[in-house]
Short mmCIF file of C-alpha atoms in Angstrom, two decimals:
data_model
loop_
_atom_site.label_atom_id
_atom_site.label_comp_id
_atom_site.label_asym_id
_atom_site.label_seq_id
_atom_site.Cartn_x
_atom_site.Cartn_y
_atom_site.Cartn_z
CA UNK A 1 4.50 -25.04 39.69
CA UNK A 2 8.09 -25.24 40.47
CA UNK A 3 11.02 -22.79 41.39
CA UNK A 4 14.93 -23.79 41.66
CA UNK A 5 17.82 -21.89 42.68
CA UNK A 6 21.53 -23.37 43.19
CA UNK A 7 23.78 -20.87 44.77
CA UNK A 8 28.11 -21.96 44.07
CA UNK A 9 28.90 -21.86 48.29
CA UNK A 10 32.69 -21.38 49.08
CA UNK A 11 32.30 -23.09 52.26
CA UNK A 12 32.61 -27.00 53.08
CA UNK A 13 29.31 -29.05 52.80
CA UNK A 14 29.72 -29.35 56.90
CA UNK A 15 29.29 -25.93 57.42
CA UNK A 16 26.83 -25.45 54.98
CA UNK A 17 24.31 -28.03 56.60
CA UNK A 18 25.23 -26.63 59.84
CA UNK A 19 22.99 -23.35 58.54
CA UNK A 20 20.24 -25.12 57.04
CA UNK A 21 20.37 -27.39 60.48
CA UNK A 22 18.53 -25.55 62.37
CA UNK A 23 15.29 -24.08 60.77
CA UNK A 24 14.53 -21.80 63.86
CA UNK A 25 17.84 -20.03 63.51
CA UNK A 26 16.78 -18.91 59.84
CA UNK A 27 14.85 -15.63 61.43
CA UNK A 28 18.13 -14.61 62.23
CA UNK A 29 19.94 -15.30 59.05
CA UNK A 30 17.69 -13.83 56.62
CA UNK A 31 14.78 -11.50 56.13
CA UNK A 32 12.38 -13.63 54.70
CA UNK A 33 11.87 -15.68 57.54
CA UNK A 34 9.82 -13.54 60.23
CA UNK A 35 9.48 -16.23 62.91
CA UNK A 36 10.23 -20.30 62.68
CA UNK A 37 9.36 -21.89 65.85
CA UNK A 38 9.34 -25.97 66.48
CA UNK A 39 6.12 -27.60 67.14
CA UNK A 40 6.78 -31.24 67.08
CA UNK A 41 10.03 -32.88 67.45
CA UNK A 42 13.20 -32.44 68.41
CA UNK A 43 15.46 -30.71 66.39
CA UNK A 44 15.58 -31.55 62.38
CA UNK A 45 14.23 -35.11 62.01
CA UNK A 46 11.17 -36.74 59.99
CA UNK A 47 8.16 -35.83 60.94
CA UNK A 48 9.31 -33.00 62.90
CA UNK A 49 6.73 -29.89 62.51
CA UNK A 50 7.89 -26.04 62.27
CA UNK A 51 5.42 -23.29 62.30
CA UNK A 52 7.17 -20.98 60.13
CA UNK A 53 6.13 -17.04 59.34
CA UNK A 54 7.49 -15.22 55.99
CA UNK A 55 6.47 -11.59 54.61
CA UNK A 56 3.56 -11.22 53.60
CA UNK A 57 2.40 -14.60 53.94
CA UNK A 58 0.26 -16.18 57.24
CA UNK A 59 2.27 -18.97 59.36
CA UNK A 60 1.86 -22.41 58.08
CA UNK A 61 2.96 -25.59 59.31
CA UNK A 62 5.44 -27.28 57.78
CA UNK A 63 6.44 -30.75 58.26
CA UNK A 64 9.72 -32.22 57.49
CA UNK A 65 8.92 -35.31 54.84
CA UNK A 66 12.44 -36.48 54.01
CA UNK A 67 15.91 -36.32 55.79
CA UNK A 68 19.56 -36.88 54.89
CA UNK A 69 21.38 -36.18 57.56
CA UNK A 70 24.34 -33.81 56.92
CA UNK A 71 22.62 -33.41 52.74
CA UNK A 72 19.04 -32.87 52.49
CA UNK A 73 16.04 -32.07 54.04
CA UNK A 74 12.52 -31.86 52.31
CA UNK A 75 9.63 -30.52 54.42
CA UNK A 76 5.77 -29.93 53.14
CA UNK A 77 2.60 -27.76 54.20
CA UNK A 78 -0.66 -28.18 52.82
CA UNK A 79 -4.19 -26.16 52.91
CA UNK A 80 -6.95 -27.22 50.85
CA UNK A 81 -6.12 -26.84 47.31
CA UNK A 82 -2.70 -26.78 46.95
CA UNK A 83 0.48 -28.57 49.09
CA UNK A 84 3.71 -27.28 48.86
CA UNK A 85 7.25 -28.82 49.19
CA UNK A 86 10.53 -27.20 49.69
CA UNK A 87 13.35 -29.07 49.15
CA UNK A 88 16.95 -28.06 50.95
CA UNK A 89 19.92 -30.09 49.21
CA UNK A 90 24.10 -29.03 49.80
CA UNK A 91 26.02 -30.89 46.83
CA UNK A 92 30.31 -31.32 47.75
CA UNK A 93 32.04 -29.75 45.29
CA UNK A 94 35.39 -30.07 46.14
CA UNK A 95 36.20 -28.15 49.57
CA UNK A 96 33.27 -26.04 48.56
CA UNK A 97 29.74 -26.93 48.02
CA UNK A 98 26.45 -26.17 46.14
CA UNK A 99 23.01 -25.37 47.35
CA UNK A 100 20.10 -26.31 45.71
CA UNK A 101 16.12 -24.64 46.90
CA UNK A 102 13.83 -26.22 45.59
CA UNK A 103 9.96 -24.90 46.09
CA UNK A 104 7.33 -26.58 44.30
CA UNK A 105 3.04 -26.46 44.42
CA UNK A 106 0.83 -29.26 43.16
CA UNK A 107 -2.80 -29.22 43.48
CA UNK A 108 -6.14 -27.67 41.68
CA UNK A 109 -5.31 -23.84 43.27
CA UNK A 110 -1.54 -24.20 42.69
CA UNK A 111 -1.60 -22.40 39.10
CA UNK A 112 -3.87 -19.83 40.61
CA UNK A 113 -1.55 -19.57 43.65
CA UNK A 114 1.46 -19.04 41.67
CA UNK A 115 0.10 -16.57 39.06
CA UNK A 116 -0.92 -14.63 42.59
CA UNK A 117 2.26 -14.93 44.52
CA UNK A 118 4.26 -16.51 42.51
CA UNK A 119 7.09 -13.64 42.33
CA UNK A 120 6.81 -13.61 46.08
CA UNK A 121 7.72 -16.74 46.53
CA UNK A 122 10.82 -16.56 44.04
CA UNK A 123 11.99 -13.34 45.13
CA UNK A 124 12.31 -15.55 48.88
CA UNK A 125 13.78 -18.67 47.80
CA UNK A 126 16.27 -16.45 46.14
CA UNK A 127 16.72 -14.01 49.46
CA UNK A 128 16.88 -17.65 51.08
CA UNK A 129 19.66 -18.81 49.13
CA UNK A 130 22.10 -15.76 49.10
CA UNK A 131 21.61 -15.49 52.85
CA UNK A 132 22.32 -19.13 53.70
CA UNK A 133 25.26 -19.05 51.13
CA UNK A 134 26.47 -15.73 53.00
CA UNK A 135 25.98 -17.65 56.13
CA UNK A 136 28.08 -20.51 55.69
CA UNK A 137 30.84 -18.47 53.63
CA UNK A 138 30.81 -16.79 56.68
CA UNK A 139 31.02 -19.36 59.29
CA UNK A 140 33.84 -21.26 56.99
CA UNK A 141 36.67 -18.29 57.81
#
C-alpha cells in the first residue's frame, strides 16, 4: 500500500530541508508527531535510528535507509508482517520548492494494516505536509 502527498512550498529548498533536518524537532512543528527522540547516530545520517511516537499509534523505530543531503531522506521500521518506508523528498522549483511524503507498506499484513489504519496514516502524512510546508514558509520571511 502506498500514500503520496506533494505540498507547492513558497520557501527555498534550503529552508525547506532545514525543517525536515532535524526529525526530533518535528514534535514541535506538528501534531502528529507526539515524541521523536534519537537512538543511534548523530544527527540525520544513514543508519541513524529515531524512536518516533504518533497518535494513536505505539513508538516504533525507525531507521534512516537512504540520504541526500540537503534533498531526501528515506527511513524504514519493520514488525513482523509488514515494513514500512517513508520517504521525505524537497524538489527546487524556482526560488520555491516542492515537497513530496511518501509512506508506503509491503508485506503479508500490509493490506490488512491499511484497510485498519489506513485513513490514519493519510490523514498524518497530510497533517505532516501542511505543517512542514507552514514551517519553512515561515522560516523563509
Amino acid at each position: 500500500m502506498r500514500y503520496e502527498v506533494q505540498v507547492d512550498v513558497d520557501a527555498p529548498p534550503v529552508v525547506l530541508w532545514s525543517v525536515l533536518a532535524d526529525p526530533t524537532e518535528w514534535p514541535m512543528l506538528s501534531d502528529s508527531f507526539l515524541k521523536v527522540e534519537q537512538v543511534r547516530g548523530s544527527g540525520l545520517e544513514r543508519g541513524a535510528a529515531y524512536k518516533v511516537r504518533q497518535p494513536s499509534i505505539r513508538a516504533m523505530r525507525w531507521t534512516v535507509t537512504a540520504l541526500e543531503p540537503g534533498t531526501a531522506f528515506t527511513w524504514r521500521m519493520a514488525v513482523p508482517g509488514t515494513t514500512t518506508t517513508g520517504a521525505h523528498r524537497v524538489v527546487p522549483r524556482g526560488t520555491a520548492s516542492r515537497l513530496e511524503l511518501v509512506l508506503e507498506q509491503t508485506g503479508f499484513l500490509s493490506r490488512p494494516l491499511w484497510a485498519i489504519g489506513g485513513a490514519h496514516y493519510r490523514a498524518l502524512v497530510e497533517r505532516e505536509a501542511a505543517t512542514f510546508a507552514g514551517a519553512a514558509e515561515h522560516r523563509a520571511r
